[in-house]
mmCIF file of C-alpha atoms in Angstrom:
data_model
loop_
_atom_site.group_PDB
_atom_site.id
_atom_site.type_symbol
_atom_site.label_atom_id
_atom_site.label_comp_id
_atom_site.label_asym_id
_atom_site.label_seq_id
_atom_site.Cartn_x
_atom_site.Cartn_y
_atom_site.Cartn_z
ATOM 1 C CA UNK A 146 -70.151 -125.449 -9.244
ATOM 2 C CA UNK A 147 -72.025 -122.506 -7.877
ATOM 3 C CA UNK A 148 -71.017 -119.165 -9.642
ATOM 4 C CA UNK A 149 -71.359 -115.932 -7.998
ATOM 5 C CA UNK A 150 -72.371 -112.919 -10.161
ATOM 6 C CA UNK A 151 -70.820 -109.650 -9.083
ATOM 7 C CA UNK A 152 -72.542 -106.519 -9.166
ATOM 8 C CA UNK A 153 -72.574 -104.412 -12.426
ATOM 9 C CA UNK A 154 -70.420 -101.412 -11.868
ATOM 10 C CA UNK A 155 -72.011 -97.727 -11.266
ATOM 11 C CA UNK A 156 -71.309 -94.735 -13.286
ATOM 12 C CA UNK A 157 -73.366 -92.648 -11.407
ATOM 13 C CA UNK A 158 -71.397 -89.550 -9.536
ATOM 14 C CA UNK A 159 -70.174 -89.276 -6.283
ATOM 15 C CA UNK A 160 -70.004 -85.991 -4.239
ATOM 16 C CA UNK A 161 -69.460 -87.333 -1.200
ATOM 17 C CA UNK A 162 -66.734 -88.772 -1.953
ATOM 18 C CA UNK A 163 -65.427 -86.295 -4.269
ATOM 19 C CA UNK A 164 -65.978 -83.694 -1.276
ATOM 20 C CA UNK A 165 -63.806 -85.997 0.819
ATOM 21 C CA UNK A 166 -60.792 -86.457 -1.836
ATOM 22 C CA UNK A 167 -60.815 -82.186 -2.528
ATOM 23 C CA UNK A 168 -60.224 -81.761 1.708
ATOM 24 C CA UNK A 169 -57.432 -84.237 1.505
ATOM 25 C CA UNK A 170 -55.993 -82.601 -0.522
ATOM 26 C CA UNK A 171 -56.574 -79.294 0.417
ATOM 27 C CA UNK A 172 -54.932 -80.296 3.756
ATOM 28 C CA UNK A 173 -51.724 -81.272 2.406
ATOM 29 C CA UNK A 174 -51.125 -78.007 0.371
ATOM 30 C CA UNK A 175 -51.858 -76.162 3.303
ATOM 31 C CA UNK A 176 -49.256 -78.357 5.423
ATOM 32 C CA UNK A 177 -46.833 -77.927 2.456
ATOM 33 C CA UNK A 178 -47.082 -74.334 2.412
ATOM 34 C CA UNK A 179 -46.577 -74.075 6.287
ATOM 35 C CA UNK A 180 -43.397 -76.086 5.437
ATOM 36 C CA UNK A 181 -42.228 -73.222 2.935
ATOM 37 C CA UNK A 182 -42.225 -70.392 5.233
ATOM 38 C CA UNK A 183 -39.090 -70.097 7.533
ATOM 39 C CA UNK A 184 -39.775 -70.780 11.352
ATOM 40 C CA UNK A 185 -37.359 -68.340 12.383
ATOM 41 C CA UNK A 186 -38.306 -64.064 11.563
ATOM 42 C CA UNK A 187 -35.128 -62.724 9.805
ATOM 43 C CA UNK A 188 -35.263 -59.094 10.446
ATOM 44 C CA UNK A 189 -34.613 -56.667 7.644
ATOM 45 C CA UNK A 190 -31.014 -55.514 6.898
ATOM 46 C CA UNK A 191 -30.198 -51.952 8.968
ATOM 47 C CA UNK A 192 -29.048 -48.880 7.693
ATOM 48 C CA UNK A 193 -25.176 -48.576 8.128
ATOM 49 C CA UNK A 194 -24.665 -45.683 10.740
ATOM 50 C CA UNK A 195 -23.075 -42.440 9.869
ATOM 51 C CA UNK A 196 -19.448 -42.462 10.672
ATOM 52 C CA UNK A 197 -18.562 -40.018 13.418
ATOM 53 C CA UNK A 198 -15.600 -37.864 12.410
ATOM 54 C CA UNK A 199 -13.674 -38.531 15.981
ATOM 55 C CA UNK A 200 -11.305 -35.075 16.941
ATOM 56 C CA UNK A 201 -8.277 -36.274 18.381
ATOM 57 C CA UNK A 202 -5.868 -34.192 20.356
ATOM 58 C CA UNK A 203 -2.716 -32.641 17.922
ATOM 59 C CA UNK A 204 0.544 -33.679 19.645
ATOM 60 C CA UNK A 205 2.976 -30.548 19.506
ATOM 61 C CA UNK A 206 6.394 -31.569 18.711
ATOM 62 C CA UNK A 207 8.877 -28.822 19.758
ATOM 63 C CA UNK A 208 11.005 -27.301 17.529
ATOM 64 C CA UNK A 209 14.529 -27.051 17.864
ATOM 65 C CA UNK A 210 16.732 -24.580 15.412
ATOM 66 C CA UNK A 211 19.696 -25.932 14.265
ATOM 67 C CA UNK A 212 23.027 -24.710 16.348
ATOM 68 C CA UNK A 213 24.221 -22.145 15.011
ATOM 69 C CA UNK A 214 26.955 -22.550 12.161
ATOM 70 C CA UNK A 215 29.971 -21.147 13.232
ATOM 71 C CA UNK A 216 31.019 -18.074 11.177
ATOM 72 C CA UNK A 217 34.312 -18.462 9.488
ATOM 73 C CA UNK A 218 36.453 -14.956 10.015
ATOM 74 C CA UNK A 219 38.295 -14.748 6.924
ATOM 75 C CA UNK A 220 41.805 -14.107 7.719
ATOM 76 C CA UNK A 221 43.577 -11.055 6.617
ATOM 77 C CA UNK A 222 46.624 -11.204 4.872
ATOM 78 C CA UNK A 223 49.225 -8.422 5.839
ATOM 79 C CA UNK A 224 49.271 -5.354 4.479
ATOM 80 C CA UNK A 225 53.127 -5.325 3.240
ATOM 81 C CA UNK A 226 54.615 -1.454 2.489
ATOM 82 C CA UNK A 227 56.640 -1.063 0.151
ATOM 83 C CA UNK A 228 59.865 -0.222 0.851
ATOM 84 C CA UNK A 229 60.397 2.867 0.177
ATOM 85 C CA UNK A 230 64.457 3.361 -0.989
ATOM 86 C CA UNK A 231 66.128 6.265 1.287
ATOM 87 C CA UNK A 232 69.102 7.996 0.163
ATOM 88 C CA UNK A 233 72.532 7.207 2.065
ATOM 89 C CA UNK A 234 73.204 10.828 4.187
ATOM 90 C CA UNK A 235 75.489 12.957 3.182
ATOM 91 C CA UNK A 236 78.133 13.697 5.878
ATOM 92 C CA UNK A 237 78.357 17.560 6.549
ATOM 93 C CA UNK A 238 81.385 18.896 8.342
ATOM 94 C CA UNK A 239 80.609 19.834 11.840
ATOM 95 C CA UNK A 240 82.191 23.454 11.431
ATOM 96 C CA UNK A 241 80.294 24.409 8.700
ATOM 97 C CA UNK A 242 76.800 23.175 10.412
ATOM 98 C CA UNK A 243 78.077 25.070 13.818
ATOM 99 C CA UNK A 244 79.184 28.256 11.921
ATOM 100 C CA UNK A 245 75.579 28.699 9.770
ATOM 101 C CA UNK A 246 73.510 27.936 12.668
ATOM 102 C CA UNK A 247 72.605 31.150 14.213
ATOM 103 C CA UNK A 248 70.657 31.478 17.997
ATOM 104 C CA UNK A 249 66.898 33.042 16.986
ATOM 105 C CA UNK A 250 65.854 35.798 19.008
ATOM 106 C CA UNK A 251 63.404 35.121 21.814
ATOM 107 C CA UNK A 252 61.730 38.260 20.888
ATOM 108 C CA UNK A 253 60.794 37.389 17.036
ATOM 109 C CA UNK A 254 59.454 34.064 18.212
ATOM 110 C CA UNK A 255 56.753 35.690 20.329
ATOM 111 C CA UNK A 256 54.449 37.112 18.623
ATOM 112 C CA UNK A 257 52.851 40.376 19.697
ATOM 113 C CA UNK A 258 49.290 40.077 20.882
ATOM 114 C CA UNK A 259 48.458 43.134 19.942
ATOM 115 C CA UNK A 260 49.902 43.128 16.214
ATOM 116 C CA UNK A 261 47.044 40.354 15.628
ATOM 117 C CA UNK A 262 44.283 41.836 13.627
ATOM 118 C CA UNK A 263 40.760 40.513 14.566
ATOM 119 C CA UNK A 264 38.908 38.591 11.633
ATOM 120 C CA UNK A 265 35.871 40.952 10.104
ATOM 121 C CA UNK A 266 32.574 38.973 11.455
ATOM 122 C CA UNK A 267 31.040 38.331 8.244
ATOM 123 C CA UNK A 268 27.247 40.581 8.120
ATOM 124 C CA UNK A 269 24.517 38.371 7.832
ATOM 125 C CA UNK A 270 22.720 37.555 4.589
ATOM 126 C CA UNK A 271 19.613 39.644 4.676
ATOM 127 C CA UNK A 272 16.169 37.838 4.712
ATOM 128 C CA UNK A 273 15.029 38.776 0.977
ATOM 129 C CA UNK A 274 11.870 40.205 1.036
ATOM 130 C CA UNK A 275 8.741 40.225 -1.906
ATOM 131 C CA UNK A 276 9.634 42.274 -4.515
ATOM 132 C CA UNK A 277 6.443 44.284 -5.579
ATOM 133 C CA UNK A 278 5.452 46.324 -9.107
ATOM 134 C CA UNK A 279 6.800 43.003 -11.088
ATOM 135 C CA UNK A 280 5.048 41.867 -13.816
ATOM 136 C CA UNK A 281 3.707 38.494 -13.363
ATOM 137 C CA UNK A 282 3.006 35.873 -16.287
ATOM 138 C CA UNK A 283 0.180 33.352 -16.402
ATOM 139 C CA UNK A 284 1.570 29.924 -16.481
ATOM 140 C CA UNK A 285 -2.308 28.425 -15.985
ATOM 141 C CA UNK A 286 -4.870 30.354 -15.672
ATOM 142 C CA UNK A 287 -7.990 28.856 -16.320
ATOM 143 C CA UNK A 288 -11.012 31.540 -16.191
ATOM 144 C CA UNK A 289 -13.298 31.013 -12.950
ATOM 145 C CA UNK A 290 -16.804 29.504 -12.906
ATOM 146 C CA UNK A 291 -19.489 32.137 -13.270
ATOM 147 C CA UNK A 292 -21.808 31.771 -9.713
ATOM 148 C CA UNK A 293 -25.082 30.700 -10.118
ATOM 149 C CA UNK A 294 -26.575 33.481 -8.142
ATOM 150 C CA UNK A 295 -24.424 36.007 -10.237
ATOM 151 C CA UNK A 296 -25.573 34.462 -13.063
ATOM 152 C CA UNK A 297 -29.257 34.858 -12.372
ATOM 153 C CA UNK A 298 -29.190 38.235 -11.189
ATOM 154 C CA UNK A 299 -27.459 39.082 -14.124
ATOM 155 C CA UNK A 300 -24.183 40.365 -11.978
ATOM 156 C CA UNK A 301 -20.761 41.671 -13.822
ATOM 157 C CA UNK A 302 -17.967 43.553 -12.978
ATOM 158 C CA UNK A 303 -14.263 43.576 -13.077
ATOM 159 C CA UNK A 304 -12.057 42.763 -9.552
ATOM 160 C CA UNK A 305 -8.648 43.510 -9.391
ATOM 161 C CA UNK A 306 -6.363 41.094 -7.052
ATOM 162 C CA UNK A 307 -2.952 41.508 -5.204
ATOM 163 C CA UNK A 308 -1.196 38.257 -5.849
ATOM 164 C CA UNK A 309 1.957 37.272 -4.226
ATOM 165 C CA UNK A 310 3.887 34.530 -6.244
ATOM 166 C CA UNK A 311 6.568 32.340 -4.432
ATOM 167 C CA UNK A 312 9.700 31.424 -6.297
ATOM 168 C CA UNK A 313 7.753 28.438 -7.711
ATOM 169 C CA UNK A 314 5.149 29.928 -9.164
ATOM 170 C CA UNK A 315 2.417 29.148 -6.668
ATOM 171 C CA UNK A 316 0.079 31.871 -5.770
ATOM 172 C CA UNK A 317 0.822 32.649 -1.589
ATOM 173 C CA UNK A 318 -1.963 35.283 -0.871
ATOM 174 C CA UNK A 319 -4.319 36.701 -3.243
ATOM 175 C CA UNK A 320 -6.355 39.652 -1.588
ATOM 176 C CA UNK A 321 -8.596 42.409 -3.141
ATOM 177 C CA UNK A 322 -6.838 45.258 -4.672
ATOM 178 C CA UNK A 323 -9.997 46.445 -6.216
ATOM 179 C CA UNK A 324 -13.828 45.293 -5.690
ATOM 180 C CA UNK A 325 -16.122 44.827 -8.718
ATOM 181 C CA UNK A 326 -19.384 46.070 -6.216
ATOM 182 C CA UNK A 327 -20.188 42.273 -6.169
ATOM 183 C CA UNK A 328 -18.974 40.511 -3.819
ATOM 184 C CA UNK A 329 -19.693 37.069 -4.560
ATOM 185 C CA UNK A 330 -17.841 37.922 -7.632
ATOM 186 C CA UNK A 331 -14.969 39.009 -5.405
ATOM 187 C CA UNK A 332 -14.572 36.007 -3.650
ATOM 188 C CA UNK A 333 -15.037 33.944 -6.839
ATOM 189 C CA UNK A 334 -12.211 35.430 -8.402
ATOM 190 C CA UNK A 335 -10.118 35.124 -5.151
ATOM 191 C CA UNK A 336 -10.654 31.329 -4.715
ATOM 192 C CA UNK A 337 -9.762 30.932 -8.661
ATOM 193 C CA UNK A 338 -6.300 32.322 -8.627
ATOM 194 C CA UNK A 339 -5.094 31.033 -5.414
ATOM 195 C CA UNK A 340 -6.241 27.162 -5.716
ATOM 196 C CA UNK A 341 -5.997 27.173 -9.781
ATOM 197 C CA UNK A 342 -3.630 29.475 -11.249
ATOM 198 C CA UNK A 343 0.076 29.652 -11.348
ATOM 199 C CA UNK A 344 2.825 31.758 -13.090
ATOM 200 C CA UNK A 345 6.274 31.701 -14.200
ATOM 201 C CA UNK A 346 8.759 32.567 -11.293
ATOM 202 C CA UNK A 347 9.440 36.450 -10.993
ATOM 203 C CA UNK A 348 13.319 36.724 -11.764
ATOM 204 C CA UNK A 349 15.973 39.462 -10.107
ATOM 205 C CA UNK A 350 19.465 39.204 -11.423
ATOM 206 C CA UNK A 351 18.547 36.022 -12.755
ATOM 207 C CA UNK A 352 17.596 34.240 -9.706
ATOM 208 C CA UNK A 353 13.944 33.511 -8.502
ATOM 209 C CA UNK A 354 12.396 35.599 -6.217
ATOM 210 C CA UNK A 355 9.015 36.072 -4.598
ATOM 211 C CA UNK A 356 6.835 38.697 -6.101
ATOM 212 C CA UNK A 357 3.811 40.874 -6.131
ATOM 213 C CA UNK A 358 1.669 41.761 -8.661
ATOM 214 C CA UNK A 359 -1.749 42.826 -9.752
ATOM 215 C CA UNK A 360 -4.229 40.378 -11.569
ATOM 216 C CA UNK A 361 -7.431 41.627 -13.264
ATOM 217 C CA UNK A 362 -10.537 39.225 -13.324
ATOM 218 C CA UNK A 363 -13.311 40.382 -16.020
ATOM 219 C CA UNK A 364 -17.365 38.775 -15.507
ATOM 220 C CA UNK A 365 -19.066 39.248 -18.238
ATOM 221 C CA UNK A 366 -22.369 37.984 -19.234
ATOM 222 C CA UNK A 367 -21.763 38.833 -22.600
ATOM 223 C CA UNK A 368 -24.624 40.757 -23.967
#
């Protein structure tokens, strides 16, 4: 019996080989990973687009007002009189009606045109005019502002005015009775009175009347 004596195994390292094993398998994760990834490209998800507000056309629908209710006339009840109760006539003798009853004159019934007296025309009321000399009382009189210019020129002086009061009180006209020598003081005083002042109603026989009467108006610095 011939016996064959196999070779004694080697330990040694193979690179070659190793090399050859590492590509294998290198190929197949590569093919694997091809396998992973989708054939197909899924594009990504789009925005939603803005909604479009879309104007649409009102639709008039015509108005018709009710008809007219019709209006109800209430009726009205007649007015009954009252009966009045007459007295039953007295029958007067026909003599005694014929014998009082006396014919009138033609001549009284006419009157005479000439015994008609005319009716007095009644005068006119006369238009009452200002009554002057009264004198007036100060209902408001606040005292006037002393002008600046006055002021610093160191101006005084007393004006007197001629006011005419209307049966309210209100001062009408004011005009310059009597100068101070100033007249900025003048005019001062003038515009006071008539746009500030009033007084109490001048009174003749107890009734208001209109009214002139003379209002002094003192500067004085004082001093």
């Amino acid at each position: 019996m011939v016996r064959t004596q196999l070779p004694a195994p080697s330990f040694a390292i193979d690179l070659s080989r190793i090399l050859a094993l590492s590509a294998a398998i290198g190929l197949h994760l590569l093919a694997m990973l091809l396998l992973l990834i989708p054939l197909s490209h899924v594009a990504p998800p789009q925005a939603p687009a803005k909604a479009q507000p879309v104007w649409q056309q009102p639709i008039v629908v015509p108005i018709t007002p009710p008809p007219p209710q019709p209006t109800v006339q209430p009726q009205k009840r007649p007015i009954t009189q009252p009966r009045v109760p007459t007295a039953a006539p007295v029958p007067t003798p026909v003599q005694a009606a014929l014998a009082d009853a006396s014919p009138m004159p033609v001549q009284d019934a006419i009157a005479d045109p000439a015994a008609v007296a005319a009716e007095p025309s009644v005068p006119p009321t006369p238009v009452s005019m200002p009554v002057a000399g009264m004198q007036l009382q100060y209902l408001r009189a606040p005292a006037p502002p002393y002008p600046r210019d006055a002021l610093r020129d160191g101006l005084q002086g007393s004006v007197l005015l001629r006011v005419l009061v209307d049966v309210d009180g209100q001062p009408l006209e004011v005009s310059i009775a009597r100068s101070s020598g100033h007249r900025i003081l003048d005019q001062a005083a003038r515009e006071q009175v008539l746009k500030r002042w009033k007084f109490h109603a001048a009174l003749q026989q107890g009734m208001p009347v209109q009214a002139y009467g003379l209002v002094p108006v003192n500067f004085s610095l004082g001093r």
